Short mmCIF file of C-alpha atoms in Angstrom, two decimals:
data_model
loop_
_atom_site.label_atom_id
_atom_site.label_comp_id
_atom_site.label_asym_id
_atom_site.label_seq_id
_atom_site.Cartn_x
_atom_site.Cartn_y
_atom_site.Cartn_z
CA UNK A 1 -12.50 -8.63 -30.52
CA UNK A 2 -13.32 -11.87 -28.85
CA UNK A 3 -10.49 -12.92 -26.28
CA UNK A 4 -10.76 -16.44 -24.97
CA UNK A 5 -8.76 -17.73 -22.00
CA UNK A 6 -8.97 -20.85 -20.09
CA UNK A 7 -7.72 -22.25 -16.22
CA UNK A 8 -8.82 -25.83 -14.05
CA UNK A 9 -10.67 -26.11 -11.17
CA UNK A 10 -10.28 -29.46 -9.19
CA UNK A 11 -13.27 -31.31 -7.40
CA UNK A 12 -12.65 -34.36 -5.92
CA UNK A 13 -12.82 -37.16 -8.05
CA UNK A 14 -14.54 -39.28 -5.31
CA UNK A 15 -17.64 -36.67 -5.62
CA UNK A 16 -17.74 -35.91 -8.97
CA UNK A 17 -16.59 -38.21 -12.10
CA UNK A 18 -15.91 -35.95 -14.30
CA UNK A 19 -13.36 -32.84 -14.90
CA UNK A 20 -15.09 -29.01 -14.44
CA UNK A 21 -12.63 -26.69 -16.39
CA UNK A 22 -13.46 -22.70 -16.61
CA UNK A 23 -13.09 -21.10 -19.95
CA UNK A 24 -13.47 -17.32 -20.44
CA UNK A 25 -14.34 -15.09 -23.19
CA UNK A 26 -14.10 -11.39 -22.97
CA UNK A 27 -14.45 -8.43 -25.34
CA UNK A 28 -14.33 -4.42 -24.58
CA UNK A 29 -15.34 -1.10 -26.72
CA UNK A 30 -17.27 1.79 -26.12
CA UNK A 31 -20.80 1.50 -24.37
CA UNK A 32 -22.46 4.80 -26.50
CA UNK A 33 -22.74 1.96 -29.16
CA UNK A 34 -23.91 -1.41 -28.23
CA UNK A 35 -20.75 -3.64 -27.09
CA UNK A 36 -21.29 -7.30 -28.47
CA UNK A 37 -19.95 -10.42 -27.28
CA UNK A 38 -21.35 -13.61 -28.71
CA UNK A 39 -20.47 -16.84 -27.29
CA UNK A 40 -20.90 -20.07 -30.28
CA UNK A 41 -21.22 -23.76 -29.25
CA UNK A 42 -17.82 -24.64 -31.26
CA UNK A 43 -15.79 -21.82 -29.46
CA UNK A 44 -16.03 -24.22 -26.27
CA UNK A 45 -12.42 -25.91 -26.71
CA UNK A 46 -11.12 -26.95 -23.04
CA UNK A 47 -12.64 -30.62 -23.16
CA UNK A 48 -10.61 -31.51 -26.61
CA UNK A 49 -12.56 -34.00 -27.82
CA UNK A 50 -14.11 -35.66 -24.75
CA UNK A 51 -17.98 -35.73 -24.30
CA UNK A 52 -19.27 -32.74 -22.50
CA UNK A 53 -21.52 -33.34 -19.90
CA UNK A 54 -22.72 -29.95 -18.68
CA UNK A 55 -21.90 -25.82 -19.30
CA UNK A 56 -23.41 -23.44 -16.58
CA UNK A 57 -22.29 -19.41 -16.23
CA UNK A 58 -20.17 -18.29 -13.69
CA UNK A 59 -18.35 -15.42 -13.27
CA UNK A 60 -19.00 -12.27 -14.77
CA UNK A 61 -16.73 -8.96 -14.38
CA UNK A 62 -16.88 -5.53 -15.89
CA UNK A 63 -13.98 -3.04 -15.49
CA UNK A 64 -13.99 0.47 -16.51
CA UNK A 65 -11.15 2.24 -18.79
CA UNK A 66 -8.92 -0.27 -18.41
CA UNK A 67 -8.53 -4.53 -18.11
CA UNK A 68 -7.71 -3.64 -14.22
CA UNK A 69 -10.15 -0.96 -13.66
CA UNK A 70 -12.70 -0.26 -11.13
CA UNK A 71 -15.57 -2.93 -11.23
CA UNK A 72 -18.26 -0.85 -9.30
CA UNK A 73 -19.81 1.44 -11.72
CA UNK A 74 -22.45 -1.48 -13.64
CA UNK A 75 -25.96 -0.72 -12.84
CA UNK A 76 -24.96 3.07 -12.83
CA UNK A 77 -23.61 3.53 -15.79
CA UNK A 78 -23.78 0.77 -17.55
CA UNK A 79 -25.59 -2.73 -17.63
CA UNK A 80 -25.91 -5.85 -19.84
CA UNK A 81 -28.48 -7.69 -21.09
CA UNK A 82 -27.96 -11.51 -22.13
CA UNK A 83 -29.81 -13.86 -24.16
CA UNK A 84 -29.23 -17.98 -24.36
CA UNK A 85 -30.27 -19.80 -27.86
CA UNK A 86 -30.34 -23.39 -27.66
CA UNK A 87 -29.85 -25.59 -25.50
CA UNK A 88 -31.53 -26.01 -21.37
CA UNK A 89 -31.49 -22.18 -21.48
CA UNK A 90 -33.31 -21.66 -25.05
CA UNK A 91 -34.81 -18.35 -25.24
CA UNK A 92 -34.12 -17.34 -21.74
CA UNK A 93 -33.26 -13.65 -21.74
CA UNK A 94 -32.03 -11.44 -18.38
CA UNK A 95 -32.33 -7.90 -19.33
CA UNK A 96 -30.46 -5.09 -17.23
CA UNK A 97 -27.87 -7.67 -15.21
CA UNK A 98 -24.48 -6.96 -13.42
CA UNK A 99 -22.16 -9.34 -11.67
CA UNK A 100 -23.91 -11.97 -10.04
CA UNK A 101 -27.19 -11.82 -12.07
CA UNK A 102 -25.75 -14.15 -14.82
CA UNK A 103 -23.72 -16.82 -12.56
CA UNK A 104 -24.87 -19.96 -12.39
CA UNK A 105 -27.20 -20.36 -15.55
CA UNK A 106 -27.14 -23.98 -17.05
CA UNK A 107 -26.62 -23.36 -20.55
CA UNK A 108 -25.97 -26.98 -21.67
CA UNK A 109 -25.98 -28.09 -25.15
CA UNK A 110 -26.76 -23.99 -25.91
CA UNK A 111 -25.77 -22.84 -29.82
CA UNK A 112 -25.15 -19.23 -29.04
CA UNK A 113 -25.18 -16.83 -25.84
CA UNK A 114 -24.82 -13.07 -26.43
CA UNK A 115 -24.40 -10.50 -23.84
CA UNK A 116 -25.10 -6.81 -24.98
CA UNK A 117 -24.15 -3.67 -23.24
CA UNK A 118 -26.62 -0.86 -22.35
CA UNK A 119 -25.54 2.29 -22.13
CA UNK A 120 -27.24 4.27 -18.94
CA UNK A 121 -25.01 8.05 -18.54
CA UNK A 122 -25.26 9.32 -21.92
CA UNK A 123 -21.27 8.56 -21.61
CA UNK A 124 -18.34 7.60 -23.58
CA UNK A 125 -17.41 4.66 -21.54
CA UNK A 126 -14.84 1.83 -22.04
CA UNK A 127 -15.77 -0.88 -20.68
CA UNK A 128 -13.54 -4.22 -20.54
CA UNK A 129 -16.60 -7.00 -19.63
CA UNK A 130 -16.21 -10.85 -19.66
CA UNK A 131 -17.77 -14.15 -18.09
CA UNK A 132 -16.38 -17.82 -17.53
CA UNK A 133 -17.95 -20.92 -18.83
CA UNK A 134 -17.86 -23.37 -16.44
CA UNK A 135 -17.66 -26.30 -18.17
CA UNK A 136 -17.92 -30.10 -17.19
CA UNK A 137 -16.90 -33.17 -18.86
CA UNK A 138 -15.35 -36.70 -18.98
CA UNK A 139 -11.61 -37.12 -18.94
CA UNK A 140 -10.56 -40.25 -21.14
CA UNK A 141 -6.72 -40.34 -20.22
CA UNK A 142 -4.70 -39.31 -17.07
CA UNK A 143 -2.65 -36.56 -17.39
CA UNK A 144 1.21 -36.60 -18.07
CA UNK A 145 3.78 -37.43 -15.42
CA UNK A 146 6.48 -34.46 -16.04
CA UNK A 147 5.53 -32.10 -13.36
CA UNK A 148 9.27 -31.72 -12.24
CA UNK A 149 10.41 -29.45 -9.33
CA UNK A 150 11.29 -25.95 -9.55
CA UNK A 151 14.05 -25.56 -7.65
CA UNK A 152 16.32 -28.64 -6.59
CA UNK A 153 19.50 -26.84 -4.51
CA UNK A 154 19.66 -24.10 -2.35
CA UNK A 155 15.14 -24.27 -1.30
CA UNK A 156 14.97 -22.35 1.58
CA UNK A 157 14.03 -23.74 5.46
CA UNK A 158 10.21 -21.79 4.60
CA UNK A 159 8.63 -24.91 2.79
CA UNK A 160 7.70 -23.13 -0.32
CA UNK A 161 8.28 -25.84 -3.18
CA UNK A 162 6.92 -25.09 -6.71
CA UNK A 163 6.94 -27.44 -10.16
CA UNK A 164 5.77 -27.31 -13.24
CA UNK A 165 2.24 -28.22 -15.24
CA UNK A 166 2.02 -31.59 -15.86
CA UNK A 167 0.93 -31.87 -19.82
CA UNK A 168 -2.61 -33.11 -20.51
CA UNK A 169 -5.78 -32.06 -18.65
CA UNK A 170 -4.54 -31.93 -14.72
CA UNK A 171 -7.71 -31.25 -12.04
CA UNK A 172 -4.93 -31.86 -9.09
CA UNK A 173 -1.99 -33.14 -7.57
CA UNK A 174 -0.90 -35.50 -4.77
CA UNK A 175 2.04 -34.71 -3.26
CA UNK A 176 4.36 -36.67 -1.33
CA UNK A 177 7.40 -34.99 0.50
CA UNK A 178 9.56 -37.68 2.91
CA UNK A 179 13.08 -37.43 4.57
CA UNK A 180 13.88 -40.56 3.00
CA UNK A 181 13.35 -42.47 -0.51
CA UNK A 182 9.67 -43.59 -0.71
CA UNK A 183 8.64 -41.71 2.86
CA UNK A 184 6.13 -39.24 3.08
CA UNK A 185 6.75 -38.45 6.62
CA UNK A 186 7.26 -34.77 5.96
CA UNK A 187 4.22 -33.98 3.78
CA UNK A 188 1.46 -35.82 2.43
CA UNK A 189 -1.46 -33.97 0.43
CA UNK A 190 -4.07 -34.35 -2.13
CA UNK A 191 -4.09 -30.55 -3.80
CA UNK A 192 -6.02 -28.54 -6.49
CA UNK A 193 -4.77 -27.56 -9.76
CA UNK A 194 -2.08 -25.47 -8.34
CA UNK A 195 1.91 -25.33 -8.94
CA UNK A 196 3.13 -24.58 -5.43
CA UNK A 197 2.32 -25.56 -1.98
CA UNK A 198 4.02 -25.09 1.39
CA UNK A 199 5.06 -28.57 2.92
CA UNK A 200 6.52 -27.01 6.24
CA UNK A 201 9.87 -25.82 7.85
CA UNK A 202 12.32 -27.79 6.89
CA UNK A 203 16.09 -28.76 8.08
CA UNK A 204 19.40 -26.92 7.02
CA UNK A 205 21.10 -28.70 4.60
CA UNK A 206 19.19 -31.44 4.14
CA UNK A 207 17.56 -34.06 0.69
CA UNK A 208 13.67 -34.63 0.52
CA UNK A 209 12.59 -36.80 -2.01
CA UNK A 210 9.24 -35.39 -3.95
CA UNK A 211 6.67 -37.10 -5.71
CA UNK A 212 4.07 -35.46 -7.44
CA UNK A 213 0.95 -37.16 -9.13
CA UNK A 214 -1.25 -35.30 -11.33
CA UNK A 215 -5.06 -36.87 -12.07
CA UNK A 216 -8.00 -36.14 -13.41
CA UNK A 217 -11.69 -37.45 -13.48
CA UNK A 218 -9.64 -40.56 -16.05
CA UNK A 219 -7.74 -41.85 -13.35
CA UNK A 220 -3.75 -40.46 -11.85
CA UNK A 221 -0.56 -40.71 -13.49
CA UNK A 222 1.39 -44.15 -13.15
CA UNK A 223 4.74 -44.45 -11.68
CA UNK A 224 5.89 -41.22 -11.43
CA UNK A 225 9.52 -40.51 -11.03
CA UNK A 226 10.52 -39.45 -7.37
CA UNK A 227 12.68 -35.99 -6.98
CA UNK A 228 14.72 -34.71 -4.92
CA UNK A 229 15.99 -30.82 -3.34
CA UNK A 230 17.85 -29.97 -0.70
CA UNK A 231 17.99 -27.26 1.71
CA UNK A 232 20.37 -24.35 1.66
CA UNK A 233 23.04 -24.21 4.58
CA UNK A 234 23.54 -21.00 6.55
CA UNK A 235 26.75 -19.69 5.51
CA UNK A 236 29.06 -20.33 8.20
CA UNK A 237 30.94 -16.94 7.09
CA UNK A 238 28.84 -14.26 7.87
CA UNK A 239 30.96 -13.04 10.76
CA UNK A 240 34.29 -11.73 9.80
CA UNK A 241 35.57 -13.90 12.95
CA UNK A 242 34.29 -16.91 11.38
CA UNK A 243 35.71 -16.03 7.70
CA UNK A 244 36.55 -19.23 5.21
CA UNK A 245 40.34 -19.30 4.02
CA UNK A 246 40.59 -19.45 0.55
CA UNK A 247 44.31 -20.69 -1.36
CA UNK A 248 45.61 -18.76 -4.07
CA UNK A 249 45.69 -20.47 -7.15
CA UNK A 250 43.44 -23.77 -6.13
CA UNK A 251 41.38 -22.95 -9.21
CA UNK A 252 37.55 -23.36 -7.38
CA UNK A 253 36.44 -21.78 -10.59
CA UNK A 254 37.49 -23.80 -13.68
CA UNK A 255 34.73 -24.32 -15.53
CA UNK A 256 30.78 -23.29 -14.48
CA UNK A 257 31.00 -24.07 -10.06
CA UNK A 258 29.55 -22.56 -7.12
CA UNK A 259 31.91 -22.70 -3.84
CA UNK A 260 29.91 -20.14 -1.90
CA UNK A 261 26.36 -18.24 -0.88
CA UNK A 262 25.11 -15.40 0.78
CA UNK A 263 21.71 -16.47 1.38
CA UNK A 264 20.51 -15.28 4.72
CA UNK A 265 23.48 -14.09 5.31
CA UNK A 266 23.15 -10.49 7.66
CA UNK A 267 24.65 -7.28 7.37
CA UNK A 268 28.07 -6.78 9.15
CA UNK A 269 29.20 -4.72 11.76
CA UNK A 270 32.39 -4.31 9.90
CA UNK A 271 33.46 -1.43 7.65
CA UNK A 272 31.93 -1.78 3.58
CA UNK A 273 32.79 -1.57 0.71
CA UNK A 274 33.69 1.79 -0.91
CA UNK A 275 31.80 0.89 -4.26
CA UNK A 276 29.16 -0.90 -2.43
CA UNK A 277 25.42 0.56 -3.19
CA UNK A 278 23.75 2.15 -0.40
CA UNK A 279 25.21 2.88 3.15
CA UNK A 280 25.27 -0.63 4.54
CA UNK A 281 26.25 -4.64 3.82
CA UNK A 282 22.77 -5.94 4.18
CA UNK A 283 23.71 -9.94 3.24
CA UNK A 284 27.84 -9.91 3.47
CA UNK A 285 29.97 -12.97 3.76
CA UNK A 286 33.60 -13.11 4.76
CA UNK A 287 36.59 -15.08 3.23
CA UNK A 288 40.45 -14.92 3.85
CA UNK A 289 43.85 -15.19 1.65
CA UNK A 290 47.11 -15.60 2.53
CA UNK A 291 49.70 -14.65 -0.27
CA UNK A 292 51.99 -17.53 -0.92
CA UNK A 293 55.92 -16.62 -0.78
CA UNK A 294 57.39 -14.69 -4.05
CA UNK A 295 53.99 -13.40 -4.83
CA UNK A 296 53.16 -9.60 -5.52
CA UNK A 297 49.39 -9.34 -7.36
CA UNK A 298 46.56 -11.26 -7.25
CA UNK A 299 43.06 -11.51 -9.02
CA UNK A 300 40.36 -11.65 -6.69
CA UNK A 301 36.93 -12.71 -8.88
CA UNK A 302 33.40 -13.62 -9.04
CA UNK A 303 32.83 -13.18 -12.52
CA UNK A 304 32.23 -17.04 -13.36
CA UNK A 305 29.11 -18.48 -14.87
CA UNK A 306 26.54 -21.11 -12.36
CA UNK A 307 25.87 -19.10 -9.55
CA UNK A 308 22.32 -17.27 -8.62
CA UNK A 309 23.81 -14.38 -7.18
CA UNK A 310 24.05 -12.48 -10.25
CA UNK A 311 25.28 -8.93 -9.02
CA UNK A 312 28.04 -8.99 -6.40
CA UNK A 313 30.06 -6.68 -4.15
CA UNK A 314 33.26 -7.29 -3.32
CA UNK A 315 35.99 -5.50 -1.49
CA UNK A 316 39.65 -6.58 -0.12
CA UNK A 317 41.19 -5.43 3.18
CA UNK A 318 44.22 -6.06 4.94
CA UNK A 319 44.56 -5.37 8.52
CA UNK A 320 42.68 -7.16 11.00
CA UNK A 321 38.66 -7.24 12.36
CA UNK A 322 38.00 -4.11 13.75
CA UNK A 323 40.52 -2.36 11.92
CA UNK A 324 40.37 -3.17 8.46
CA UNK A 325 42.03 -0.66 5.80
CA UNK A 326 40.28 -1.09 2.35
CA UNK A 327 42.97 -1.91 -0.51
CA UNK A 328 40.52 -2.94 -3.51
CA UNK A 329 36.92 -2.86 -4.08
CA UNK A 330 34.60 -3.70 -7.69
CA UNK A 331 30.90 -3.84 -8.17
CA UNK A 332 30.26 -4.21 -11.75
CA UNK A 333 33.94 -4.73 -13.16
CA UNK A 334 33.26 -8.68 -14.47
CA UNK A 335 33.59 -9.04 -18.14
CA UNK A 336 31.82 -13.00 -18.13
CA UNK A 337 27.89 -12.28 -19.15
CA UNK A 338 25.98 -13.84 -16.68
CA UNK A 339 22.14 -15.69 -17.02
CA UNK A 340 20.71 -12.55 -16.96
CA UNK A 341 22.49 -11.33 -20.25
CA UNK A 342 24.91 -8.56 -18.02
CA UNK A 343 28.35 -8.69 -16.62
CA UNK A 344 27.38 -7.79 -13.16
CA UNK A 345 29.70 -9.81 -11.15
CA UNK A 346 33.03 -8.39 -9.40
CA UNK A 347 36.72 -8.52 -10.85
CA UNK A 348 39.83 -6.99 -9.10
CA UNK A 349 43.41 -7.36 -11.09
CA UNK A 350 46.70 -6.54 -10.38
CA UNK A 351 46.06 -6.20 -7.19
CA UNK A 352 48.80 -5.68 -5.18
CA UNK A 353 50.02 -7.69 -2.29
CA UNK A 354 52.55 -8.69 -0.18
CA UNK A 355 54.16 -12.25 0.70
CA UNK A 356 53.34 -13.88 3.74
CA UNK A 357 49.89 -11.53 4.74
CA UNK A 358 46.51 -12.17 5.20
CA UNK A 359 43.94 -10.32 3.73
CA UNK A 360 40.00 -10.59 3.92
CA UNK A 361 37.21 -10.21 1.47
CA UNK A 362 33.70 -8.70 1.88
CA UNK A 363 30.83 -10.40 -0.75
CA UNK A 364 27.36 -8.75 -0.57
CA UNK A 365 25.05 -8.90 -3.05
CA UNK A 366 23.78 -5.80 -4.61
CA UNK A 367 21.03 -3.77 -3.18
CA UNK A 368 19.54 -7.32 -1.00
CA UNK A 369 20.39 -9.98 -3.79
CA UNK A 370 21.23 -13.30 -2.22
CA UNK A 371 22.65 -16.30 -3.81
CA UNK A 372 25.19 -18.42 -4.77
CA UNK A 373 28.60 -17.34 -6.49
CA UNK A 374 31.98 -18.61 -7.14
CA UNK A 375 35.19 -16.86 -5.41
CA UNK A 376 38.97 -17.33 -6.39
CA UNK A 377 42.13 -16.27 -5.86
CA UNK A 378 44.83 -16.45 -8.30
CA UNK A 379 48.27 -15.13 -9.11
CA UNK A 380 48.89 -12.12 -11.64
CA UNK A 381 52.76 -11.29 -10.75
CA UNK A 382 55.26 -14.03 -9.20
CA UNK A 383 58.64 -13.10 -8.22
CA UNK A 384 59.29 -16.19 -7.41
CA UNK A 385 63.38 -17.68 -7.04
CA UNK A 386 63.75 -18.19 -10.64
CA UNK A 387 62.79 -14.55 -11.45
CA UNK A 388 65.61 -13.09 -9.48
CA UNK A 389 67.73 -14.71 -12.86
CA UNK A 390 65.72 -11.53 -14.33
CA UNK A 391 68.31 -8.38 -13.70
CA UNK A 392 65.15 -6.67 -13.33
CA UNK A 393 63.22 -9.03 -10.43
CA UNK A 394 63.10 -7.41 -7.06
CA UNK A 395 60.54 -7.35 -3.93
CA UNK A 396 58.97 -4.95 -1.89
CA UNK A 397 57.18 -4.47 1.43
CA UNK A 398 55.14 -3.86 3.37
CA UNK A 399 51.62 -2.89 1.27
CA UNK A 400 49.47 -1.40 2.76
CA UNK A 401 52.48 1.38 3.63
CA UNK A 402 52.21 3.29 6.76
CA UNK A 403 55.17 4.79 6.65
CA UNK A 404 58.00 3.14 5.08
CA UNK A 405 57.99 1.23 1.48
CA UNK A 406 61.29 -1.24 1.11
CA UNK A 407 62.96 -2.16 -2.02
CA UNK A 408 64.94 -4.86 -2.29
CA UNK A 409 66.76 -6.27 -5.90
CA UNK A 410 69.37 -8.48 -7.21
CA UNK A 411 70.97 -5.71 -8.99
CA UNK A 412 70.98 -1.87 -8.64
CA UNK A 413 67.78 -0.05 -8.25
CA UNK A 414 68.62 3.02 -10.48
CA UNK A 415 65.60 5.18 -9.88
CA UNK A 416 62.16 5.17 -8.68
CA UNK A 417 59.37 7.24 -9.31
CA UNK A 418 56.30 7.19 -7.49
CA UNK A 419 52.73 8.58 -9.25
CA UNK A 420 49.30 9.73 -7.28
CA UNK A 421 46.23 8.20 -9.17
CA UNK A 422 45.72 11.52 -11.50
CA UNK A 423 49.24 11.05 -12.73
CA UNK A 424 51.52 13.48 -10.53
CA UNK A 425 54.74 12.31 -9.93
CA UNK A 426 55.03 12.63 -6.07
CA UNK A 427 58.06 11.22 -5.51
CA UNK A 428 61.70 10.80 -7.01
CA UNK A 429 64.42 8.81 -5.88
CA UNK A 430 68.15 7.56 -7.04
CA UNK A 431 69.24 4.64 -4.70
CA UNK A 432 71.72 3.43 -6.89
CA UNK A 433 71.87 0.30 -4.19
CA UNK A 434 70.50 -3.13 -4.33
CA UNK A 435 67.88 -1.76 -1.23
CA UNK A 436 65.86 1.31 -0.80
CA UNK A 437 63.51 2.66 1.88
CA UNK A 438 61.15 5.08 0.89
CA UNK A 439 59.31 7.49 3.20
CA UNK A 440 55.84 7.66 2.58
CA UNK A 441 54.93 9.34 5.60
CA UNK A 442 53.92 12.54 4.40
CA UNK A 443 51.76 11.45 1.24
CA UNK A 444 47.93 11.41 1.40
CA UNK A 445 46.24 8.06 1.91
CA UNK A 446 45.43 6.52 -0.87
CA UNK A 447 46.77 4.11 -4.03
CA UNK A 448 50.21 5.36 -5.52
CA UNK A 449 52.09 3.79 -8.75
CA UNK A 450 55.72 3.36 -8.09
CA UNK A 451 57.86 2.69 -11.41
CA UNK A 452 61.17 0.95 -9.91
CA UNK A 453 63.81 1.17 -12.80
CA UNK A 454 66.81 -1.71 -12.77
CA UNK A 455 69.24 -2.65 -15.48
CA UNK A 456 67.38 -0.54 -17.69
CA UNK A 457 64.08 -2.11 -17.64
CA UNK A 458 61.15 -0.49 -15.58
CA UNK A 459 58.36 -2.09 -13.52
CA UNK A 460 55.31 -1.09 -12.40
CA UNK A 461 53.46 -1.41 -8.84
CA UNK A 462 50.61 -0.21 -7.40
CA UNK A 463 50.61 0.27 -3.22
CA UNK A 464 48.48 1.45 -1.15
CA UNK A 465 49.13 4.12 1.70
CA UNK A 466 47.58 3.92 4.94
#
């Protein structure tokens, strides 16, 4: 089995007017019988249909066992002998070569090279063996201008940009980076054929327009459309002191949005997140609600499509830095599937609140995944004024409970029953009044379901004991 492969070298066009482009062919077997690879004029494709100019050996490789194994072991146990027909090589023959014996051979205008294995331990040996072609020629069009830009938002400060293979036969690039349209004051380079080159440190949040030029020995691309990225911006919330307020209900996430990142973010010396992996927040950001009047549950959600970050943490706490008290927390509870095919994002419901506090929420990134996500807030229960028409409507405070949970309803609370997360009942009470305190001060911290019964219709709530 013939394999045949093929990657560009660039030399510069000022030296050399014509295009050098390596081809390889390969083939492997089993060296107790002789392991053929024959090379024909016509299996020389990389020029297309320009005029080739010269062909000359380069490298050759032998790995045992395997495509990626070891490489020392021809001369001991194996060798190769190769033979040129045609061409400025006719008839030449090097018997018994390894590595370096074949490179550099000008085998221009040749009709077939063979190389043949020799077996030299009396061993079964698989042997994966193949050479490059280095071969030259003249170009007769510039390549295509559609090398476009990797990544446009979010590059980091490191300098790393990356693009794209311009179509058409490419030996290199020149790159211009500038702070400003048609500048190159930032970066300025004539390159090889490679995709990715390092242009510097760059600013925090900042645009650099990006041109990039492909040519060959036929002359560069014309008028090549300028690009732009810019630069990702620390995120100013990766102290819990410095945590962004988010409103209920604003709706960041309608539709596919980003409002938020982690990226370089660093681990917090606050508490973490129950269901978070490991023992630490390695990249953690920090946001803030306050629950708007008449509210009792809230959503709290990163499961929306557009971000990078495509495995998040999150947890909710009320209390205050230093001494937070963890009343929600979801890794992998998102429903939305995500680029990656998974629903890996984070999605708390129902979860319970009270009117009038803050709370905060944690975001890490699972494991150390950094990028950018979408966070919002939005109301599940309202008891707002109008609901109080509902014989049934009533509030209750404060949640977290330390001690004391307060009921208060329109009409008479008839009973409430109060249910430990396996389903106990750990609490009964008849107020038969419009108000009821009850004393939590003996339960076990945790979350608790309270079923509040009034005029006949029961409600639900979930609170959490401090």
């Amino acid at each position: 089995m013939k394999k045949i492969t093929f990657s560009i070298l660039f030399f510069g066009l000022s030296l050399l007017g014509f295009s050098q482009v390596i081809q390889n062919f390969g083939t492997t077997g089993v060296d107790n019988d002789a392991v053929v690879l024959t090379i024909n004029s016509v299996d020389i494709t990389v020029n297309g249909a320009d005029p080739i100019t010269a062909i000359s050996l380069a490298t050759f490789t032998v790995h045992y066992n395997s495509a990626t194994g070891g490489t020392t072991y021809c001369g001991d146990w194996y060798d190769f002998d190769l033979t040129v027909i045609g061409g400025a090589s006719d008839g030449t023959t090097i018997p018994a070569g390894c590595d370096a014996d074949f490179n550099g051979l000008d085998v221009t205008g040749f009709t077939t090279i063979t190389l043949t294995s020799n077996d030299l331990d009396g061993y079964f040996d698989v042997i994966f063996f193949d050479i490059d072609l280095l071969v030259s020629f003249d170009a007769s069009s510039p390549p295509s201008c559609n090398a476009m830009l990797s990544a446009t938002e979010n590059v980091t400060l490191e300098g790393d940009i990356s693009w794209s293979e311009a179509s058409g036969l490419v030996d290199g690039y020149d790159v211009a980076v500038g702070t400003a349209s048609g500048l190159s004051d930032v970066y300025s380079e004539t390159l090889g054929n490679v995709s990715t080159t390092n242009i510097g440190a760059l600013l925090e949040g900042t645009t650099y327009y990006v041109t990039i030029t492909p040519f060959n020995s036929a002359g560069a691309s014309i008028d090549c459309a300028e690009q732009t990225f810019v630069t990702f911006v620390f995120p100013v919330n990766d102290d819990i002191a410095a945590a962004i307020a988010v409103t209920v209900d604003e709706g960041f996430c309608d539709g596919t949005n980003t409002n938020a990142h982690n990226i370089q973010a660093s681990g917090s010396a606050e508490a973490f997140g129950s269901c978070f992996q490991g023992t630490e927040a390695l990249s953690d950001v920090w946001f803030t609600f306050t629950v708007p009047a008449n509210v009792a549950t809230v959503d709290v959600s990163t499961d929306f499509t557009g971000g990078t970050l495509l495995d998040t943490e999150l947890a909710v706490y009320s209390g205050t830095p230093g001494s937070l008290v963890e009343i929600g927390c979801s890794q992998d509870d998102g429903v939305t599937d995500l680029s990656n095919g998974f629903s890996w994002n984070s999605l708390i419901t129902d979860l319970a609140v009270t009117a009038g506090e803050t709370y905060y929420i944690q975001i890490d990134g699972y494991t150390t995944q950094t990028g950018t996500f979408c966070l919002d807030i939005s109301t599940n229960q309202v008891l707002s004024t109008n609901s109080y028409e509902n014989e049934a409507a009533f509030t209750y405070y404060p949640n977290p409970v330390k001690n004391t949970l307060s009921l208060n309803a329109q009409k008479t609370i008839e009973q409430v029953s109060m249910f430990n997360m396996l389903g106990q009942e750990v609490l009964r009470a008849t107020p038969n009044t419009v108000d009821s305190d009850l004393d939590m001060s003996n339960l076990a911290t945790g979350a608790y379901f309270v079923k509040v019964t009034i005029a006949n219709v029961t409600e639900t709530i979930r609170v959490i004991k401090q």
